[in-house]
Coordinates of C-alpha atoms in Angstrom, one line a residue:
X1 CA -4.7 19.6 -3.8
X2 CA -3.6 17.1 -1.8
X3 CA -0.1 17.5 -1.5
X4 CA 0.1 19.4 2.3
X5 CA -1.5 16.3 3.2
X6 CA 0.4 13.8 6.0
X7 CA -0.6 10.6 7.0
X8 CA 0.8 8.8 9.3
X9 CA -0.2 5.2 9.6
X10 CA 0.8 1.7 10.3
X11 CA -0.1 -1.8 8.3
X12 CA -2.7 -4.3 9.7
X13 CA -4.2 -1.0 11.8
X14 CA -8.0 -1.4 10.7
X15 CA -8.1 2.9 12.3
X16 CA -5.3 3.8 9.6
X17 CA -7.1 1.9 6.7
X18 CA -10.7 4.0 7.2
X19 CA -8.6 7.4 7.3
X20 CA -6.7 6.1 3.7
X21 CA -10.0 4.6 2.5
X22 CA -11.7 8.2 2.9
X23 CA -8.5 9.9 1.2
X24 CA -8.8 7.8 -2.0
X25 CA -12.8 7.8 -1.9
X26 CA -12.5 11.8 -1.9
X27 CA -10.1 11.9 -4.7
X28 CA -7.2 13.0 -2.2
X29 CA -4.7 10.0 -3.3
X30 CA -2.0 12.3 -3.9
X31 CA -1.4 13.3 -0.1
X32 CA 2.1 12.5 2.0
X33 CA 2.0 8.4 3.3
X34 CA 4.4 7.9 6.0
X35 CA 4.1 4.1 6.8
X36 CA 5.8 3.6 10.3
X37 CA 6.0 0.6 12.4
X38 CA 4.3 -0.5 15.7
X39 CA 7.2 -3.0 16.1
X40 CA 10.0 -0.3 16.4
X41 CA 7.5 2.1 18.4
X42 CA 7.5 4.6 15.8
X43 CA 4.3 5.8 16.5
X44 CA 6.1 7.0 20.0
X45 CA 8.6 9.2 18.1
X46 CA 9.1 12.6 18.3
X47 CA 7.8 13.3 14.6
X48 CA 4.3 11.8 15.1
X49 CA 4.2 13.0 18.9
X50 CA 4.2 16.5 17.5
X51 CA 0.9 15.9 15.7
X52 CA -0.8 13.7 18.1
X53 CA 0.2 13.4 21.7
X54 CA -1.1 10.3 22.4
X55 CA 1.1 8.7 20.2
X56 CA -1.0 6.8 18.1
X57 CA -2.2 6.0 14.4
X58 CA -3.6 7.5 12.3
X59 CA -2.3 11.1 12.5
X60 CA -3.2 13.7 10.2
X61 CA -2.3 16.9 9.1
X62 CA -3.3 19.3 6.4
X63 CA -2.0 22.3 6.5
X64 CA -1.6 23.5 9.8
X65 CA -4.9 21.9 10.5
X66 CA -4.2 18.5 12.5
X67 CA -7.0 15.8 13.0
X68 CA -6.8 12.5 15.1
X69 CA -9.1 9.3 15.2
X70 CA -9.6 7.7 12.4
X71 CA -13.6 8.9 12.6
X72 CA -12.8 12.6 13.0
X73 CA -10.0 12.5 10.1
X74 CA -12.9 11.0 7.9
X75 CA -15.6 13.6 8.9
X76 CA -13.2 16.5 8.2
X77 CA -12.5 15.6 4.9
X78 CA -16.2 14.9 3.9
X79 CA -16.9 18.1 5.4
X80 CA -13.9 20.0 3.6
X81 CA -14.7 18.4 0.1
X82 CA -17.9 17.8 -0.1
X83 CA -18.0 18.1 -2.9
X84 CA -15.2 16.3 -4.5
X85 CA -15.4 12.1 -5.1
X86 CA -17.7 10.2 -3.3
X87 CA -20.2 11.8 -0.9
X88 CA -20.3 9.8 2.5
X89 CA -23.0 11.5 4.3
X90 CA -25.9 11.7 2.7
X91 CA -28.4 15.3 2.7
X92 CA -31.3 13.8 4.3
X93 CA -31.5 14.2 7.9
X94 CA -32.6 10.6 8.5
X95 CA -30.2 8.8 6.2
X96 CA -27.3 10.7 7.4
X97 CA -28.3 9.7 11.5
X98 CA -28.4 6.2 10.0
X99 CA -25.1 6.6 8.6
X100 CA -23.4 7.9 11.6
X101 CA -24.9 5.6 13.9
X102 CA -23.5 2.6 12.1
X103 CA -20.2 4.8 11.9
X104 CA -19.8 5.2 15.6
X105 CA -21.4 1.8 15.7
X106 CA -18.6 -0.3 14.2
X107 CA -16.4 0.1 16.8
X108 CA -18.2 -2.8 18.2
X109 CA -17.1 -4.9 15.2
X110 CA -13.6 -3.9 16.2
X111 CA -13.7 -4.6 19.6
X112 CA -16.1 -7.6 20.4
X113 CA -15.6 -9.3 16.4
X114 CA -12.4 -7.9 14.9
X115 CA -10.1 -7.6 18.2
X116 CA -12.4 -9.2 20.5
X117 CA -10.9 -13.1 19.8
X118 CA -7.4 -11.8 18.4
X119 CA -6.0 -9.8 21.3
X120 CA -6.9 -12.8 23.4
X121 CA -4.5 -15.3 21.8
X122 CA -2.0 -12.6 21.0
X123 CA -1.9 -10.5 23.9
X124 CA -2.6 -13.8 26.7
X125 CA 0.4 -16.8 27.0
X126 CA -1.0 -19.7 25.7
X127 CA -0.4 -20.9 29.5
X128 CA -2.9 -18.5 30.6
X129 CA -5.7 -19.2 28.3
X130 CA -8.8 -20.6 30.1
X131 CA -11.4 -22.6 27.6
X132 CA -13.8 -20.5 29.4
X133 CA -12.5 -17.3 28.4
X134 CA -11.9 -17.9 24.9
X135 CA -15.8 -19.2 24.9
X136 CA -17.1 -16.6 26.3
X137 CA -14.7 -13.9 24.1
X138 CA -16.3 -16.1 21.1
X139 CA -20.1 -16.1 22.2
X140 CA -19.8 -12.5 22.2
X141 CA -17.9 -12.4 18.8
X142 CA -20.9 -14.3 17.2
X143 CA -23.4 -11.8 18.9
X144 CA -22.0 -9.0 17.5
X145 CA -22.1 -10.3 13.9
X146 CA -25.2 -11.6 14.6
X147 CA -26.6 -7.8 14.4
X148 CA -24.9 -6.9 11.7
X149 CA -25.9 -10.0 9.3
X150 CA -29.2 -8.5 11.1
X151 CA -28.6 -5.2 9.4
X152 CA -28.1 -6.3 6.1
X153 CA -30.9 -8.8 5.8
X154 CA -33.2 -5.9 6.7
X155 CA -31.6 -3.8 3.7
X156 CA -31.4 -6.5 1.1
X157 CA -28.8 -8.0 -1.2
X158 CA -26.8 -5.8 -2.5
X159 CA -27.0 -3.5 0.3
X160 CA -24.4 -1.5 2.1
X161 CA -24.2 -1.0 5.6
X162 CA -26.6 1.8 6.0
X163 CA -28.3 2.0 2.4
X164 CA -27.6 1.2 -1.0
X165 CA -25.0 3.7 -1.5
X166 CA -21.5 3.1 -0.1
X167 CA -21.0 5.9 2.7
X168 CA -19.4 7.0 5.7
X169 CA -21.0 3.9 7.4
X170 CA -18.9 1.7 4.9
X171 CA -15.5 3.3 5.3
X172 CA -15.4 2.6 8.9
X173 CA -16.9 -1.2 9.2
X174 CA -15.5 -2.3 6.3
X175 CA -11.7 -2.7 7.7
X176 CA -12.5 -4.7 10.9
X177 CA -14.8 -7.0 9.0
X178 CA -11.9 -7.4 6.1
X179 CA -9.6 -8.4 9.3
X180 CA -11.8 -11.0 10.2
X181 CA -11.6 -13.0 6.6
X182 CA -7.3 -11.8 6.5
X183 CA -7.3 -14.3 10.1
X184 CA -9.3 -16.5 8.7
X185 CA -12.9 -16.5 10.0
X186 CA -15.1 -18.6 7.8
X187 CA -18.2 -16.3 7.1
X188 CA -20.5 -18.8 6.1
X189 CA -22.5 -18.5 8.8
X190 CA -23.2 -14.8 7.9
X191 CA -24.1 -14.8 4.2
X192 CA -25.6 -11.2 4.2
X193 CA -22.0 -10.1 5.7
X194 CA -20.3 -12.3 3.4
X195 CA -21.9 -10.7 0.6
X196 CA -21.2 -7.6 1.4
X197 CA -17.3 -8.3 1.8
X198 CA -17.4 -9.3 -1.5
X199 CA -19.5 -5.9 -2.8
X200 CA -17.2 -3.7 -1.3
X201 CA -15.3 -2.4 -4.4
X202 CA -11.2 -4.0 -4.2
X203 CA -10.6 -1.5 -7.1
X204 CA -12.6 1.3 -8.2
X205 CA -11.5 4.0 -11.4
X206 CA -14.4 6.5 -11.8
X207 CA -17.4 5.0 -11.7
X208 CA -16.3 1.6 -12.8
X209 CA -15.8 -0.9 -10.3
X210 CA -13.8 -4.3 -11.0
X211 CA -13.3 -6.9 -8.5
X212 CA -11.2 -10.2 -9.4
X213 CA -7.6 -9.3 -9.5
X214 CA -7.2 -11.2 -13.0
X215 CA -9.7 -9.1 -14.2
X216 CA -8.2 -5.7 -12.4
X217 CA -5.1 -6.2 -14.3
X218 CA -6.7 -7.0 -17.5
X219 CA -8.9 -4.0 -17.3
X220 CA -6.0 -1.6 -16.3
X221 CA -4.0 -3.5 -20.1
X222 CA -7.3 -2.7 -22.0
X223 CA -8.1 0.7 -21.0
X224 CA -4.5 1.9 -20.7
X225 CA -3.2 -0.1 -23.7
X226 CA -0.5 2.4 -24.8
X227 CA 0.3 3.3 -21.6
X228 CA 3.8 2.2 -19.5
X229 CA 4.3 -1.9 -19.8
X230 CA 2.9 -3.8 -22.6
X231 CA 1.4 -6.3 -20.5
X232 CA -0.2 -8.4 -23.4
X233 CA 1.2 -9.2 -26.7
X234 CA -0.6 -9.0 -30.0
X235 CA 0.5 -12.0 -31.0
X236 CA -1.9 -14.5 -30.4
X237 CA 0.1 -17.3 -30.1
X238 CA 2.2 -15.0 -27.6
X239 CA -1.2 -13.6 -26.1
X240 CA -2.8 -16.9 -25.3
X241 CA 0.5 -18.3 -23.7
X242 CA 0.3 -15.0 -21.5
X243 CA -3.3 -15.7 -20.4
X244 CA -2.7 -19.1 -19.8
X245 CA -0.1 -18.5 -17.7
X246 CA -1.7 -15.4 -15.9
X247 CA -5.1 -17.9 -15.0
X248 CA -2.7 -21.2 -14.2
X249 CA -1.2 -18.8 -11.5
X250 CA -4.2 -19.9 -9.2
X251 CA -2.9 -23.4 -9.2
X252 CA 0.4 -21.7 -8.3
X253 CA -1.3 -20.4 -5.3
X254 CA -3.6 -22.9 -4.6
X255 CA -1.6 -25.7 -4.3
X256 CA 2.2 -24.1 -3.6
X257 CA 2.2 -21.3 -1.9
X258 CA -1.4 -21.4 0.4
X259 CA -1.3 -25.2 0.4
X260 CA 0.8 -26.2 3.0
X261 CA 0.6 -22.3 4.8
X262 CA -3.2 -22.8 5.5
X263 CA -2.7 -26.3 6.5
X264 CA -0.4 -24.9 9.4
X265 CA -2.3 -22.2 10.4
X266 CA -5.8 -22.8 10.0
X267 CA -5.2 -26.3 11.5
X268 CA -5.0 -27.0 15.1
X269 CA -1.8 -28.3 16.3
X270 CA -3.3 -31.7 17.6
X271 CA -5.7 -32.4 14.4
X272 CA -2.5 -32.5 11.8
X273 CA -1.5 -36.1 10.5
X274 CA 1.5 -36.3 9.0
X275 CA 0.0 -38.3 6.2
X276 CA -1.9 -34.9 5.3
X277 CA 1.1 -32.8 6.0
X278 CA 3.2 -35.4 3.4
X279 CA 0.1 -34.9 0.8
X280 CA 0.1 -30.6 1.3
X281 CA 4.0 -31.3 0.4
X282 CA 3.8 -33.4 -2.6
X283 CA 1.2 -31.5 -4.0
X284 CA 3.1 -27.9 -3.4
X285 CA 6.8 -29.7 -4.8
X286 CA 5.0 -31.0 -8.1
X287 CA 3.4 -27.6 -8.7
X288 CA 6.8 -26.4 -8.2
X289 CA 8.2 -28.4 -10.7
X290 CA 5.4 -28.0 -13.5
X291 CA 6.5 -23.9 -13.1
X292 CA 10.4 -24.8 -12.8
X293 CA 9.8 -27.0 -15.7
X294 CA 8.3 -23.7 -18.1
X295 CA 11.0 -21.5 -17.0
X296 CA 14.1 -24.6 -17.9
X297 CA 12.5 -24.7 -21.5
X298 CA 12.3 -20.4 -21.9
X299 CA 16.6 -20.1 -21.0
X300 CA 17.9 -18.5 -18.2
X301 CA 16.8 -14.9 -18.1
X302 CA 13.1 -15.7 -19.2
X303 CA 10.1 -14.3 -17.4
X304 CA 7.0 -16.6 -16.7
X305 CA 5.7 -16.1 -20.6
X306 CA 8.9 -15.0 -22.6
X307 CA 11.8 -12.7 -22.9
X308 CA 9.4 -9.8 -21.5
X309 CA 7.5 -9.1 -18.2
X310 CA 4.0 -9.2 -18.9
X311 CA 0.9 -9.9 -17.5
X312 CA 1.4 -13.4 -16.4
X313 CA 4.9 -12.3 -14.4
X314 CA 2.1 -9.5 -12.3
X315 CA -0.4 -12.7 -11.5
X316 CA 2.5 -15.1 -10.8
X317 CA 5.2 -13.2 -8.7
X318 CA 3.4 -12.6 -5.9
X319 CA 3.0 -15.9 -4.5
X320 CA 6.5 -17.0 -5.4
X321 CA 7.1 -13.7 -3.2
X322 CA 5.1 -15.4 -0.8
X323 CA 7.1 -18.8 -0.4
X324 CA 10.3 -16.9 0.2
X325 CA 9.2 -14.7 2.3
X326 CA 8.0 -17.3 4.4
X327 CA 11.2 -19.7 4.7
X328 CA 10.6 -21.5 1.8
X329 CA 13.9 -22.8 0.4
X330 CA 14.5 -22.3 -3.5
X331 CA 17.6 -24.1 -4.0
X332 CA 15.2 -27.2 -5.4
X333 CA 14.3 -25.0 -8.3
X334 CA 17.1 -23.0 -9.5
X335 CA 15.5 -21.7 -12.3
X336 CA 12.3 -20.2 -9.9
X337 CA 15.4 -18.9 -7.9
X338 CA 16.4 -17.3 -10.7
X339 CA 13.1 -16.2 -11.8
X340 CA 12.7 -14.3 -8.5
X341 CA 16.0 -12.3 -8.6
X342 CA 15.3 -11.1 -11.6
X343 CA 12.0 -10.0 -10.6
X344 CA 12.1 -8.9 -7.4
X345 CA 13.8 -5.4 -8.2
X346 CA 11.6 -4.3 -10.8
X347 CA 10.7 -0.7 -9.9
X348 CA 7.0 -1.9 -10.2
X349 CA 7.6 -4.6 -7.8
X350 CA 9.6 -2.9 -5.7
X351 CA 7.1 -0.1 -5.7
X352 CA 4.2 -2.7 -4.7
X353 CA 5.7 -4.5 -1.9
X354 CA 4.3 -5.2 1.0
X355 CA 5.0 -2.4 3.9
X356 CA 5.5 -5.1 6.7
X357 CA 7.8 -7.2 4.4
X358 CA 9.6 -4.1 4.0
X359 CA 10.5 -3.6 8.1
X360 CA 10.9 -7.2 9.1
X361 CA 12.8 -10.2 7.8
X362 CA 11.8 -13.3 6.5
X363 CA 9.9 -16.0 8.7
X364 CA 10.9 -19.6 8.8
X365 CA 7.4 -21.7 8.1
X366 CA 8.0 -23.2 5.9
X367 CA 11.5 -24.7 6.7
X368 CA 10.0 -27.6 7.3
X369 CA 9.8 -28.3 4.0

């Protein structure tokens, strides 16, 4: 149904996520991705010029029918299959003007929250930043939340942004809010919002929603058991290894490769020690050793568990992934080195990784250490 679909869009655009949001809420997940990149000006080429002049993302086409903004690309395809996945405009007159209205509304979030603080340090040379500015650029960044924690204290936990129901209203605040907690704004002064980010569904099949990604991949095993990759053993002995691994993959993250990343950038330059720095290190090498240390004893050409790829490999990998892809240098830990060749070309894997990773090489971070 899907499949004279095309969508053109580009990673960390929070436009492109509500136009792919609406596509899988609508049961559409089977139309034509073309992931381009801001970096190389793809978005000015030829190819997406032809569906939308202005030369921006998202652009859509279906059929010979072509739809731009993100907004307009979600109302056509609520209005052309309405009746197909989730509805996102309710019947009733007055639920539905509440639902637009917070629609149209979020691009306030965008703007003022989302962008509002962001563009500022990115788009202004840190010679030309006035403490003044940036105040005032954050005075109206707390405003803006401000209504919106407003919104959903008036609705109650558990709410939505316009009801109880997730709708059209969710599909288009939803992304800016979600770039907000990827930059690291700590939402504890908004609980309602807070809240919220965490009800918003990070994996949804049918009806059933599962959050967690421990549990997402255990639930995707159970219910799909004689499906593709044998994920968990039967033997228990084999089985509880697995799951000890897959759940000790927090500490992985935790204290390797997050621990010394969010010290450098969610820490001001001038309130670093070096006495902190040396503790994010010591604590990120001897987690590195524990895992070196499980993969020594397994033989060369084991995975995190065993001889097979299995659950704990899908909890672990990624934030091994992580480390290298930010500068980290593996030549410490020859059998993690290892460990990630072997892994890192697995058609799942390859399948899985991250679009931006994909166009741009590796950054140096962590160097350092």
């Amino acid at each position: 149904m899907a499949s004279d679909m095309i969508l053109y869009w580009g990673a960390g655009s929070g436009p492109c996520w509500r136009a792919m949001i609406c596509l899988e809420e609508k049961g559409l997940s089977d139309y034509t991705s073309k992931l381009i990149s801001f970096d190389n000006k793809e978005h000015k080429s030829d190819e997406v010029l032809k569906i939308n002049p202005r030369g921006q993302a998202p652009a859509f086409k279906h059929g010979n029918v072509i739809v731009n903004e993100s907004l307009a690309i979600c109302l056509y395809l609520e209005n052309t299959f309405k009746a197909q996945g989730t509805k996102l405009l309710p019947d009733d007159p007055a639920q539905q003007g509440l639902v637009l209205q917070r629609a149209v509304e979020s691009q306030n979030i965008r703007e003022k929250a989302a962008f509002g603080v962001l563009s500022y340090f990115f788009r202004t040379k840190p010679e030309d930043r006035t403490e003044a500015m940036l105040e005032e650029k954050k005075k109206t960044c707390h405003e803006e939340l401000q209504v919106w924690e407003g919104y959903l204290a008036k609705l109650g936990d558990g709410s939505h942004i316009a009801g109880k129901n997730f709708t059209l209203a969710d599909v288009c605040a939803f992304p800016f809010i979600a770039t907000l907690v990827r930059m690291g704004f700590n939402m504890s002064r908004y609980p309602h919002l807070a809240k919220y980010y965490d009800l918003v569904p990070a994996f949804k099949h049918g009806n059933v929603i599962v959050n967690e990604s421990l549990a997402i991949c255990l639930y995707l095993e159970s219910t799909f058991k004689a499906q593709g990759t044998k994920l968990l053993p039967d033997d228990p002995a084999q089985q509880a290894l697995v799951l000890q691994r897959a759940v000790e993959s927090q500490n992985f993250r935790d204290n390797a490769a997050y621990g010394v990343l969010s010290y450098f950038f969610r820490t001001k330059p001038e309130d670093r020690t070096e006495a902190m720095l040396e503790e994010k290190k010591k604590a990120c090498f001897e987690e590195l050793q524990l895992w070196e240390g499980y993969l020594a004893k397994l033989g060369d050409g084991s995975y995190i568990a065993g001889k097979n790829f299995n659950l704990a490999d899908a909890c672990t990998f990624p934030f091994i992934a992580t480390l290298v892809r930010m500068g980290f240098n593996m030549s410490r830990y020859p059998h993690l080195a290892k460990y990630y060749d072997l892994v890192k070309d697995r058609p799942s894997v390859k399948a899985s990784w991250p679009p931006l990773w994909k166009d741009t090489p590796n950054k140096d971070f962590l160097k350092v250490i």
